[in-house]
Structures are given as C-alpha cells and as structure tokens.
Amino acid sequence: KNEVEQSPQNLTAQEGEFITINCSYSVGISALHWLQQHPGGGIVSLFMLSSGKKKHGRLIATINIQEKHSSLHITASHPRDSAVYICAVNFPGGGADGLTFGKGTHLIIQP
Amino acid sequence: NAGVMQNPRHLVRRRGQEARLRCSPVKGHSHVYWYRQLPEEGLKFMVYLQKENIIDESGMPKERFSAEFPKEGPSILRIQQVVRGDSAAYFCASSPVIVATYNEQFFGPGTRLTVL
C-alpha cells in the first residue's frame, strides 16, 4: 500500500529555533513535494524534489531515496512560519499523477 | 501572471442541492487535479484531467460526483444531491504539459463547501 507518514504531528517551538519535520514513504516515488497550508487558507508549494537537497531562503528540503525519507528544515524560525506543513508524493505507475499526502505537521512558533 | 483560481471560495448548499465548483488553471497549463480535504483529515486525490479527457478518476466517489475540463473554460467539479458528508475544502491544482516523469503542481485557494 502506498503510504506517506509524517512526524511530528504537532510541533510547538520558540522563535529562532531550528525546526525539522520528517516524512517517510512506503515505496519508491517519482517525486516528493513539501506544501504549506495556513489556517483557513490555500496551499502553497514549497519544494518539489526527487533527489538531493533544495534551499529557498530559510527553508531547506532534503531527500534520501534509499531510505525513502525526506526532511524539511526551517532555520531561524519565526511566528509567521506557523502553518501546517504537508509532505506529498507522486507514486509511479497506474497512469495517475495525483499526489498522495501525509496528514501534515501543525507547527506553531511562539514569539 | 494569475495563479490557479477557484470559485466560489465559499459555497453553502442544502442537502439534495447541486454544487458546482470551478477551477481556472494557470494560463497555459493543460492538466488539472482535484483534491478534497475533509474536516480534520488530510488531502485526498479525487481526479486528474487533461483538456477534454479524464485521465484518472480513481479517487472520485462512484455516485453523485463528476468532473470535466472542457476545451474552453474552467474545469468543473460537480456534486449532485449533496449530503452533509460532502462538506469539505476542495482544492484544484494545475500543471503544465508533462515533460518528465513528474511535475510541480500549483494549487488554488480552495472552495469550502458547507452542506446544511
């Protein structure tokens, strides 16, 4: 069964802390996406990656294909980073390009 | 450049009515995906369409739900005879012509459907 697991489910941290959110998946994938969803808001695509590491501002995403694992890091966290972070993957085959999502990590950064 | 647009943003329907959700993809994108987010649950894939074709509808409920992406105009997700369990946020995403085995999807702001 194609599954995506995220941890932690909830995370509360102080402003300035280094944040790590983890994502594991069950079988080989075509690509992995990190998404951000603010309360009551839409979804923003942060990264799409299939290997290695990507960086955008204070956000860093890494993926280890052999271990079927990805991490999203936030450096110098800020209250405006408070959101739900969602890992999603493209499982290959079957003709579908739709994403399979993790349940999300609810992040709260306190000032 | 306009991103993915969805309307309405909020939709209230009574049980038994029809709901029509519209999605205008990013200009030039020919692939559209619909996802549903039930309250307190994660996002789930519903359907994947290209212009005038349904590519994969494996995530769509077998009854009452249909989707289309005509040659001209927005993609439409249609829910007939809505029930309270249809209350959810419905997100649309689009992507350009696939040139690799995967592609980035751009999400719309969602339509929040409430069934009374």
Coordinates of N, CA and C in Angstrom, one line a residue:
Chain A
K1 N 0.8 -1.2 0.0 CA 0.0 0.0 0.0 C 0.9 1.2 0.0
N2 N 0.5 2.2 -0.8 CA 1.3 3.4 -0.9 C 0.9 4.4 0.2
E3 N 1.9 4.6 1.1 CA 1.6 5.4 2.3 C 2.6 6.5 2.5
V4 N 2.2 7.6 3.1 CA 3.1 8.7 3.5 C 2.9 9.0 4.9
E5 N 4.0 8.9 5.7 CA 3.9 9.2 7.1 C 4.7 10.4 7.5
Q6 N 4.1 11.3 8.3 CA 4.9 12.5 8.7 C 5.0 12.5 10.2
S7 N 6.1 13.1 10.7 CA 6.3 13.3 12.1 C 7.1 14.6 12.4
P8 N 6.9 15.3 13.5 CA 5.8 15.0 14.4 C 4.4 15.5 13.8
Q9 N 3.4 15.1 14.5 CA 2.0 15.5 14.1 C 1.8 17.0 14.5
N10 N 2.3 17.3 15.7 CA 2.2 18.7 16.2 C 3.6 19.1 16.7
L11 N 3.9 20.4 16.5 CA 5.2 20.9 17.0 C 5.1 22.3 17.4
T12 N 5.5 22.6 18.6 CA 5.5 24.0 19.1 C 6.9 24.3 19.5
A13 N 7.4 25.5 19.0 CA 8.8 25.9 19.3 C 8.8 27.4 19.5
Q14 N 9.9 27.8 20.0 CA 10.2 29.2 20.3 C 10.8 29.9 19.0
E15 N 10.5 31.1 18.9 CA 11.1 31.9 17.8 C 12.6 31.7 17.8
G16 N 13.1 31.5 16.6 CA 14.6 31.4 16.4 C 15.1 29.9 16.4
E17 N 14.2 29.0 16.9 CA 14.7 27.6 16.9 C 14.8 27.0 15.5
F18 N 15.6 26.0 15.4 CA 15.8 25.2 14.2 C 14.7 24.1 14.2
I19 N 13.9 24.1 13.1 CA 12.8 23.2 13.0 C 13.1 22.0 12.0
T20 N 12.7 20.8 12.4 CA 12.8 19.7 11.4 C 11.5 18.9 11.4
I21 N 11.0 18.7 10.2 CA 9.8 17.9 10.0 C 10.2 16.8 9.1
N22 N 9.7 15.6 9.5 CA 10.1 14.4 8.7 C 9.0 13.7 8.0
C23 N 9.4 13.1 6.9 CA 8.4 12.4 6.0 C 9.0 11.1 5.5
S24 N 8.2 10.0 5.7 CA 8.7 8.7 5.2 C 7.6 8.1 4.3
Y25 N 8.0 7.4 3.3 CA 7.0 6.8 2.4 C 7.4 5.4 2.1
S26 N 6.4 4.6 1.7 CA 6.5 3.2 1.7 C 7.2 2.5 0.5
V27 N 7.0 3.1 -0.7 CA 7.6 2.5 -1.8 C 8.3 3.6 -2.6
G28 N 9.0 3.2 -3.7 CA 9.7 4.2 -4.5 C 8.8 5.2 -5.1
I29 N 9.3 6.4 -5.3 CA 8.5 7.5 -5.8 C 9.1 8.2 -7.0
S30 N 8.3 9.0 -7.7 CA 8.8 9.8 -8.8 C 9.3 11.1 -8.2
A31 N 8.5 11.7 -7.3 CA 8.9 13.0 -6.7 C 8.2 13.2 -5.4
L32 N 8.8 14.1 -4.6 CA 8.2 14.4 -3.3 C 8.0 15.9 -3.2
H33 N 6.9 16.3 -2.6 CA 6.6 17.7 -2.5 C 6.4 18.1 -1.1
W34 N 6.9 19.3 -0.8 CA 6.5 19.9 0.5 C 5.6 21.1 0.3
L35 N 4.5 21.1 1.0 CA 3.5 22.1 0.9 C 3.3 22.8 2.2
Q36 N 2.8 24.0 2.1 CA 2.4 24.8 3.3 C 1.0 25.3 3.2
Q37 N 0.3 25.1 4.3 CA -1.1 25.5 4.4 C -1.4 26.3 5.6
H38 N -1.8 27.6 5.5 CA -2.1 28.4 6.6 C -3.5 28.2 7.0
P39 N -3.9 28.4 8.3 CA -5.3 28.2 8.7 C -6.3 28.9 7.8
G40 N -7.2 28.1 7.4 CA -8.3 28.7 6.5 C -7.8 29.1 5.2
G41 N -6.6 28.8 4.9 CA -6.0 29.4 3.6 C -5.7 28.3 2.6
G42 N -5.2 28.8 1.5 CA -4.8 27.9 0.4 C -3.5 27.1 0.7
I43 N -3.1 26.5 -0.3 CA -1.9 25.6 -0.2 C -0.8 26.2 -1.1
V44 N 0.4 26.3 -0.6 CA 1.5 26.8 -1.3 C 2.5 25.7 -1.5
S45 N 3.0 25.5 -2.7 CA 4.0 24.5 -2.9 C 5.4 25.1 -2.6
L46 N 6.1 24.5 -1.6 CA 7.4 25.0 -1.2 C 8.5 24.4 -2.0
F47 N 8.5 23.1 -2.1 CA 9.6 22.4 -2.9 C 9.0 21.2 -3.6
M48 N 9.6 20.9 -4.7 CA 9.4 19.6 -5.3 C 10.8 19.0 -5.6
L49 N 11.1 17.8 -5.1 CA 12.4 17.2 -5.3 C 12.4 15.7 -5.5
S50 N 13.3 15.2 -6.2 CA 13.4 13.8 -6.4 C 14.8 13.2 -6.0
S51 N 15.7 14.1 -5.6 CA 17.0 13.7 -5.1 C 17.7 14.9 -4.4
G52 N 18.6 14.6 -3.5 CA 19.5 15.7 -3.0 C 18.8 16.6 -2.1
K53 N 19.0 17.9 -2.3 CA 18.7 19.0 -1.4 C 18.3 20.2 -2.2
K54 N 17.3 20.9 -1.6 CA 17.0 22.2 -2.2 C 16.9 23.3 -1.1
K55 N 17.2 24.5 -1.4 CA 17.1 25.6 -0.3 C 16.4 26.8 -0.9
H56 N 15.6 27.4 -0.1 CA 14.9 28.6 -0.5 C 14.7 29.5 0.7
G57 N 15.6 30.5 0.8 CA 15.5 31.4 2.0 C 15.9 30.6 3.2
R58 N 15.0 30.6 4.2 CA 15.3 29.8 5.5 C 14.8 28.4 5.4
L59 N 14.3 28.0 4.3 CA 13.8 26.6 4.2 C 14.7 25.7 3.4
I60 N 14.9 24.5 4.0 CA 15.8 23.5 3.3 C 15.0 22.2 3.2
A61 N 15.0 21.6 2.1 CA 14.4 20.3 2.0 C 15.4 19.3 1.5
T62 N 15.5 18.1 2.1 CA 16.4 17.0 1.7 C 15.6 15.8 1.5
I63 N 16.2 14.9 0.6 CA 15.5 13.6 0.4 C 16.6 12.5 0.3
N64 N 16.3 11.4 0.9 CA 17.2 10.2 0.8 C 16.4 9.1 0.1
I65 N 16.7 8.9 -1.1 CA 15.9 7.9 -1.9 C 16.0 6.5 -1.4
Q66 N 17.2 6.1 -1.0 CA 17.5 4.8 -0.5 C 16.7 4.5 0.8
E67 N 16.6 5.5 1.7 CA 15.9 5.3 2.9 C 14.5 5.7 2.8
K68 N 14.0 6.2 1.7 CA 12.6 6.6 1.5 C 12.2 7.6 2.6
H69 N 13.0 8.7 2.7 CA 12.8 9.6 3.7 C 13.2 11.0 3.3
S70 N 12.4 12.0 3.7 CA 12.7 13.4 3.4 C 12.5 14.2 4.7
S71 N 13.3 15.3 4.8 CA 13.1 16.3 5.9 C 13.0 17.7 5.3
L72 N 12.1 18.4 6.1 CA 12.0 19.9 5.8 C 12.6 20.6 7.0
H73 N 13.5 21.5 6.8 CA 14.1 22.3 7.9 C 13.8 23.7 7.7
I74 N 13.5 24.4 8.9 CA 13.3 25.8 8.9 C 14.4 26.4 9.9
T75 N 15.2 27.3 9.4 CA 16.2 27.9 10.2 C 15.7 29.2 10.7
A76 N 16.2 29.6 11.9 CA 15.7 30.9 12.5 C 14.2 31.1 12.4
S77 N 13.5 30.2 13.0 CA 12.0 30.1 12.8 C 11.4 31.4 13.3
H78 N 10.3 31.8 12.7 CA 9.6 33.0 13.0 C 8.1 32.7 13.2
P79 N 7.3 33.4 14.0 CA 5.9 33.2 14.2 C 5.1 33.1 12.9
R80 N 5.6 33.8 11.8 CA 4.8 33.7 10.6 C 5.1 32.4 9.9
D81 N 6.0 31.6 10.4 CA 6.2 30.2 9.8 C 5.1 29.3 10.3
S82 N 4.3 29.7 11.3 CA 3.2 28.9 11.9 C 2.2 28.5 10.8
A83 N 2.1 27.2 10.6 CA 1.2 26.7 9.5 C 1.2 25.2 9.6
V84 N 0.5 24.6 8.7 CA 0.5 23.1 8.5 C 1.5 22.8 7.4
Y85 N 2.4 21.9 7.6 CA 3.4 21.5 6.5 C 3.0 20.1 6.1
I86 N 2.9 20.0 4.8 CA 2.4 18.7 4.3 C 3.4 18.1 3.3
C87 N 3.7 16.9 3.5 CA 4.5 16.1 2.6 C 3.6 15.4 1.6
A88 N 3.9 15.4 0.4 CA 3.1 14.7 -0.7 C 4.0 14.0 -1.7
V89 N 3.6 12.9 -2.2 CA 4.5 12.2 -3.1 C 3.7 11.8 -4.4
N90 N 4.5 11.7 -5.5 CA 4.0 11.0 -6.7 C 4.4 9.6 -6.7
F91 N 3.5 8.7 -6.5 CA 3.8 7.3 -6.6 C 3.8 6.9 -8.1
P92 N 4.8 6.2 -8.6 CA 4.8 6.0 -10.1 C 3.8 4.9 -10.5
G93 N 3.5 4.8 -11.7 CA 2.7 3.8 -12.3 C 1.2 4.1 -12.1
G94 N 0.4 3.3 -12.8 CA -1.1 3.4 -12.7 C -1.7 4.5 -13.5
G95 N -0.8 5.3 -14.2 CA -1.4 6.4 -15.0 C -1.8 7.6 -14.3
A96 N -1.8 7.6 -13.0 CA -2.3 8.7 -12.2 C -1.1 9.6 -11.8
D97 N -1.3 10.9 -11.9 CA -0.2 11.8 -11.4 C -0.7 12.5 -10.2
G98 N -1.8 12.1 -9.6 CA -2.2 12.7 -8.4 C -1.3 12.4 -7.2
L99 N -1.3 13.3 -6.3 CA -0.4 13.2 -5.1 C -1.1 12.4 -4.0
T100 N -0.2 11.7 -3.3 CA -0.6 11.1 -2.0 C 0.0 11.9 -0.9
F101 N -0.9 12.3 0.1 CA -0.5 13.2 1.1 C -0.3 12.6 2.4
G102 N 0.7 13.2 3.2 CA 0.8 12.9 4.6 C -0.3 13.6 5.3
K103 N -0.5 13.4 6.6 CA -1.5 14.0 7.4 C -1.2 15.5 7.8
G104 N 0.1 15.8 7.6 CA 0.5 17.2 7.9 C 1.1 17.3 9.3
T105 N 2.0 18.3 9.5 CA 2.5 18.7 10.7 C 2.1 20.1 11.1
H106 N 1.4 20.2 12.2 CA 0.9 21.5 12.7 C 2.1 22.2 13.5
L107 N 2.6 23.2 12.9 CA 3.7 23.9 13.5 C 3.3 25.3 14.1
I108 N 3.6 25.5 15.3 CA 3.4 26.8 16.0 C 4.7 27.3 16.5
I109 N 5.0 28.5 16.0 CA 6.2 29.2 16.5 C 5.8 30.3 17.4
Q110 N 6.2 30.2 18.7 CA 5.8 31.2 19.7 C 6.9 32.4 19.7
P111 N 6.4 33.6 19.9 CA 7.4 34.7 19.9 C 8.1 34.7 21.3
Chain B
N1 N 1.1 37.4 -13.7 CA 0.6 36.1 -14.1 C -0.4 35.6 -13.0
A2 N -1.6 35.2 -13.4 CA -2.5 34.8 -12.4 C -2.2 33.3 -12.1
G3 N -2.4 33.0 -10.8 CA -2.2 31.6 -10.4 C -3.5 30.8 -10.7
V4 N -3.7 29.7 -10.0 CA -4.9 28.9 -10.1 C -6.0 29.6 -9.4
M5 N -7.1 29.8 -10.1 CA -8.2 30.5 -9.5 C -9.4 29.5 -9.3
Q6 N -10.0 29.6 -8.1 CA -11.2 28.8 -7.8 C -12.3 29.6 -7.4
N7 N -13.5 29.3 -7.9 CA -14.7 30.0 -7.4 C -15.9 29.1 -7.3
P8 N -16.8 29.3 -6.4 CA -16.6 30.3 -5.4 C -15.6 29.9 -4.3
R9 N -15.3 30.8 -3.4 CA -14.3 30.5 -2.3 C -15.1 29.7 -1.2
H10 N -16.4 30.2 -1.0 CA -17.2 29.5 -0.1 C -18.6 29.2 -0.7
L11 N -19.1 28.1 -0.4 CA -20.4 27.7 -1.0 C -21.2 26.9 0.0
V12 N -22.4 27.4 0.2 CA -23.3 26.8 1.1 C -24.5 26.2 0.3
R13 N -24.8 24.9 0.6 CA -25.9 24.2 -0.1 C -26.7 23.5 0.9
R14 N -27.9 23.3 0.6 CA -28.8 22.4 1.5 C -28.7 21.0 0.9
R15 N -29.0 20.0 1.8 CA -29.0 18.6 1.4 C -29.9 18.5 0.1
G16 N -29.4 17.7 -0.8 CA -30.2 17.5 -2.0 C -29.9 18.4 -3.2
Q17 N -29.3 19.6 -2.9 CA -29.0 20.5 -4.0 C -27.7 20.1 -4.7
E18 N -27.4 20.8 -5.8 CA -26.2 20.5 -6.5 C -25.2 21.6 -6.2
A19 N -23.9 21.2 -6.2 CA -22.8 22.1 -6.0 C -21.9 22.0 -7.3
R20 N -21.5 23.2 -7.8 CA -20.6 23.3 -8.9 C -19.4 24.1 -8.5
L21 N -18.3 23.5 -8.6 CA -17.0 24.2 -8.2 C -16.2 24.4 -9.4
R22 N -15.6 25.6 -9.6 CA -14.9 25.9 -10.8 C -13.4 26.1 -10.5
C23 N -12.6 25.8 -11.5 CA -11.2 25.9 -11.4 C -10.6 26.4 -12.7
S24 N -10.0 27.5 -12.6 CA -9.3 28.0 -13.8 C -7.8 27.8 -13.6
P25 N -7.1 27.0 -14.4 CA -5.7 26.7 -14.1 C -4.8 27.8 -14.5
V26 N -3.6 27.7 -14.1 CA -2.6 28.7 -14.6 C -2.6 28.7 -16.1
K27 N -2.5 29.9 -16.7 CA -2.6 30.1 -18.1 C -1.5 29.2 -18.8
G28 N -1.9 28.4 -19.7 CA -1.0 27.5 -20.4 C -0.9 26.1 -19.8
H29 N -1.5 26.0 -18.6 CA -1.5 24.6 -18.0 C -2.6 23.8 -18.6
S30 N -2.3 22.5 -18.9 CA -3.3 21.7 -19.6 C -3.7 20.5 -18.7
H31 N -3.2 20.5 -17.5 CA -3.5 19.4 -16.5 C -4.1 19.9 -15.3
V32 N -5.2 19.3 -14.9 CA -5.9 19.8 -13.7 C -6.1 18.6 -12.7
Y33 N -6.0 18.8 -11.4 CA -6.2 17.8 -10.4 C -7.2 18.4 -9.4
W34 N -8.1 17.6 -8.9 CA -9.0 17.9 -7.8 C -8.6 17.1 -6.6
Y35 N -8.6 17.8 -5.5 CA -8.3 17.1 -4.2 C -9.4 17.5 -3.2
R36 N -9.7 16.7 -2.2 CA -10.7 17.0 -1.2 C -10.0 16.9 0.2
Q37 N -10.3 17.9 1.0 CA -9.8 17.8 2.4 C -11.0 17.9 3.3
L38 N -11.3 16.7 3.9 CA -12.4 16.6 4.9 C -11.9 17.2 6.2
P39 N -12.9 17.7 7.0 CA -12.5 18.3 8.3 C -11.7 17.4 9.1
E40 N -10.6 17.9 9.6 CA -9.6 17.1 10.5 C -9.0 16.0 9.8
E41 N -9.0 16.0 8.5 CA -8.3 14.9 7.7 C -7.4 15.5 6.7
G42 N -6.5 14.6 6.2 CA -5.6 15.1 5.2 C -6.2 15.2 3.8
L43 N -5.4 15.7 2.9 CA -5.9 15.8 1.5 C -6.0 14.5 0.8
K44 N -7.0 14.3 -0.1 CA -7.1 13.1 -0.8 C -7.3 13.4 -2.3
F45 N -6.6 12.7 -3.1 CA -6.7 12.8 -4.6 C -8.1 12.4 -5.0
M46 N -8.7 13.2 -5.9 CA -10.0 12.8 -6.5 C -9.9 12.4 -7.9
V47 N -9.4 13.4 -8.7 CA -9.5 13.1 -10.2 C -8.4 14.0 -10.9
Y48 N -7.9 13.4 -12.0 CA -6.9 14.1 -12.8 C -7.4 14.2 -14.2
L49 N -7.4 15.4 -14.7 CA -7.9 15.7 -16.1 C -7.0 16.4 -17.0
Q50 N -7.0 16.1 -18.2 CA -6.4 16.9 -19.2 C -7.6 17.5 -20.0
K51 N -7.2 18.4 -20.9 CA -8.3 19.1 -21.7 C -9.2 18.0 -22.4
E52 N -10.4 18.0 -22.1 CA -11.5 17.2 -22.7 C -11.3 15.7 -22.3
N53 N -10.4 15.3 -21.4 CA -10.2 13.9 -21.1 C -10.1 13.8 -19.6
I54 N -10.7 12.7 -19.1 CA -10.4 12.3 -17.7 C -9.4 11.2 -17.7
I55 N -8.2 11.5 -17.1 CA -7.1 10.6 -17.1 C -7.2 9.5 -16.0
D56 N -7.6 10.0 -14.8 CA -7.7 9.1 -13.7 C -8.7 9.6 -12.7
E57 N -9.8 8.9 -12.5 CA -10.8 9.3 -11.5 C -10.9 8.3 -10.4
S58 N -9.8 7.7 -10.1 CA -9.8 6.6 -9.1 C -10.2 7.1 -7.7
G59 N -10.0 8.4 -7.4 CA -10.3 8.9 -6.1 C -11.7 9.5 -6.0
M60 N -12.5 9.5 -7.1 CA -13.8 10.1 -7.1 C -14.8 9.1 -6.5
P61 N -15.7 9.5 -5.7 CA -16.9 8.7 -5.3 C -17.6 8.2 -6.5
K62 N -18.1 7.0 -6.5 CA -18.7 6.5 -7.8 C -20.0 7.1 -8.1
E63 N -20.7 7.7 -7.1 CA -22.0 8.3 -7.4 C -22.0 9.8 -7.1
R64 N -22.8 10.5 -7.7 CA -23.1 11.9 -7.5 C -21.9 12.9 -7.9
F65 N -20.7 12.4 -8.0 CA -19.6 13.3 -8.3 C -19.2 13.1 -9.8
S66 N -18.9 14.2 -10.4 CA -18.4 14.2 -11.8 C -17.5 15.4 -12.0
A67 N -16.6 15.3 -13.0 CA -15.6 16.3 -13.3 C -15.5 16.4 -14.8
E68 N -15.2 17.7 -15.2 CA -14.9 17.9 -16.6 C -13.9 19.0 -16.8
F69 N -13.2 19.0 -17.9 CA -12.2 20.1 -18.2 C -12.4 20.3 -19.7
P70 N -13.3 21.2 -20.1 CA -13.6 21.3 -21.5 C -12.5 22.0 -22.2
K71 N -12.6 22.0 -23.5 CA -11.6 22.7 -24.4 C -11.5 24.1 -24.1
E72 N -12.6 24.8 -23.8 CA -12.7 26.2 -23.5 C -13.3 26.3 -22.1
G73 N -12.8 27.2 -21.2 CA -13.4 27.4 -20.0 C -12.8 26.6 -18.8
P74 N -13.3 26.8 -17.6 CA -12.6 26.2 -16.5 C -13.0 24.7 -16.3
S75 N -12.3 24.1 -15.4 CA -12.6 22.8 -15.0 C -13.8 22.9 -14.0
I76 N -14.7 21.9 -14.1 CA -15.8 21.9 -13.2 C -15.9 20.6 -12.4
L77 N -16.0 20.7 -11.1 CA -16.3 19.6 -10.2 C -17.8 19.7 -9.8
R78 N -18.6 18.7 -10.1 CA -20.0 18.8 -9.9 C -20.4 17.7 -8.9
I79 N -21.1 18.2 -7.9 CA -21.6 17.2 -6.9 C -23.2 17.3 -6.9
Q80 N -23.8 16.2 -7.2 CA -25.2 16.2 -7.3 C -25.8 15.7 -5.9
Q81 N -27.0 16.2 -5.6 CA -27.7 15.8 -4.4 C -26.7 15.7 -3.2
V82 N -26.2 16.9 -2.8 CA -25.2 16.9 -1.8 C -25.7 16.4 -0.5
V83 N -24.8 15.8 0.3 CA -25.1 15.3 1.7 C -24.1 16.0 2.6
R84 N -24.4 15.9 3.9 CA -23.6 16.6 4.9 C -22.2 16.2 4.8
G85 N -22.0 14.9 4.5 CA -20.6 14.4 4.4 C -19.8 14.9 3.3
D86 N -20.4 15.7 2.4 CA -19.7 16.3 1.3 C -19.0 17.6 1.8
S87 N -19.4 18.1 3.0 CA -18.8 19.3 3.5 C -17.3 19.1 3.6
A88 N -16.5 20.0 2.9 CA -15.1 19.8 2.9 C -14.5 21.0 2.1
A89 N -13.2 21.1 2.1 CA -12.5 22.0 1.3 C -12.0 21.3 0.0
Y90 N -12.3 21.8 -1.1 CA -12.0 21.2 -2.4 C -10.9 22.1 -3.1
F91 N -9.8 21.4 -3.3 CA -8.7 22.2 -3.9 C -8.4 21.7 -5.3
C92 N -8.1 22.6 -6.2 CA -7.7 22.3 -7.5 C -6.2 22.7 -7.7
A93 N -5.6 21.9 -8.5 CA -4.2 22.2 -8.8 C -4.0 22.0 -10.3
S94 N -3.0 22.7 -10.8 CA -2.7 22.6 -12.3 C -1.2 22.4 -12.5
S95 N -0.9 21.8 -13.6 CA 0.5 21.7 -14.0 C 0.6 21.8 -15.5
P96 N 1.8 22.2 -16.0 CA 2.0 22.3 -17.4 C 2.1 20.9 -18.1
V97 N 2.3 20.9 -19.4 CA 2.4 19.7 -20.1 C 3.6 18.9 -19.5
I98 N 3.3 17.6 -19.2 CA 4.3 16.8 -18.6 C 5.5 16.5 -19.5
V99 N 6.7 16.9 -19.1 CA 7.8 16.6 -19.9 C 8.8 15.6 -19.3
A100 N 8.5 15.3 -18.0 CA 9.3 14.4 -17.3 C 8.4 13.4 -16.6
T101 N 8.9 12.6 -15.7 CA 8.0 11.6 -15.1 C 7.2 12.3 -13.9
Y102 N 7.5 13.5 -13.6 CA 6.7 14.2 -12.6 C 6.7 15.7 -12.9
N103 N 5.9 16.4 -12.2 CA 5.8 17.8 -12.5 C 5.2 18.5 -11.3
E104 N 5.6 19.8 -11.1 CA 5.1 20.6 -10.0 C 3.7 20.9 -10.2
Q105 N 2.9 20.9 -9.1 CA 1.5 21.3 -9.2 C 1.3 22.6 -8.4
F106 N 0.5 23.5 -9.0 CA 0.2 24.8 -8.4 C -1.2 24.7 -7.9
F107 N -1.4 25.1 -6.7 CA -2.7 24.9 -6.0 C -3.5 26.2 -6.0
G108 N -4.8 26.0 -6.1 CA -5.7 27.1 -6.0 C -6.0 27.4 -4.5
P109 N -6.8 28.4 -4.2 CA -7.1 28.7 -2.8 C -8.1 27.8 -2.2
G110 N -8.8 27.0 -3.0 CA -9.8 26.1 -2.5 C -11.2 26.7 -2.5
T111 N -12.2 25.8 -2.5 CA -13.6 26.1 -2.3 C -14.0 25.4 -1.0
R112 N -14.6 26.1 -0.1 CA -15.1 25.5 1.1 C -16.6 25.3 1.0
L113 N -16.9 24.0 0.9 CA -18.3 23.7 0.7 C -18.9 23.3 2.1
T114 N -20.0 23.9 2.4 CA -20.8 23.6 3.6 C -22.2 23.1 3.2
V115 N -22.5 21.9 3.6 CA -23.9 21.4 3.4 C -24.7 21.4 4.6
L116 N -25.8 22.1 4.6 CA -26.7 22.3 5.7 C -27.7 21.2 5.9

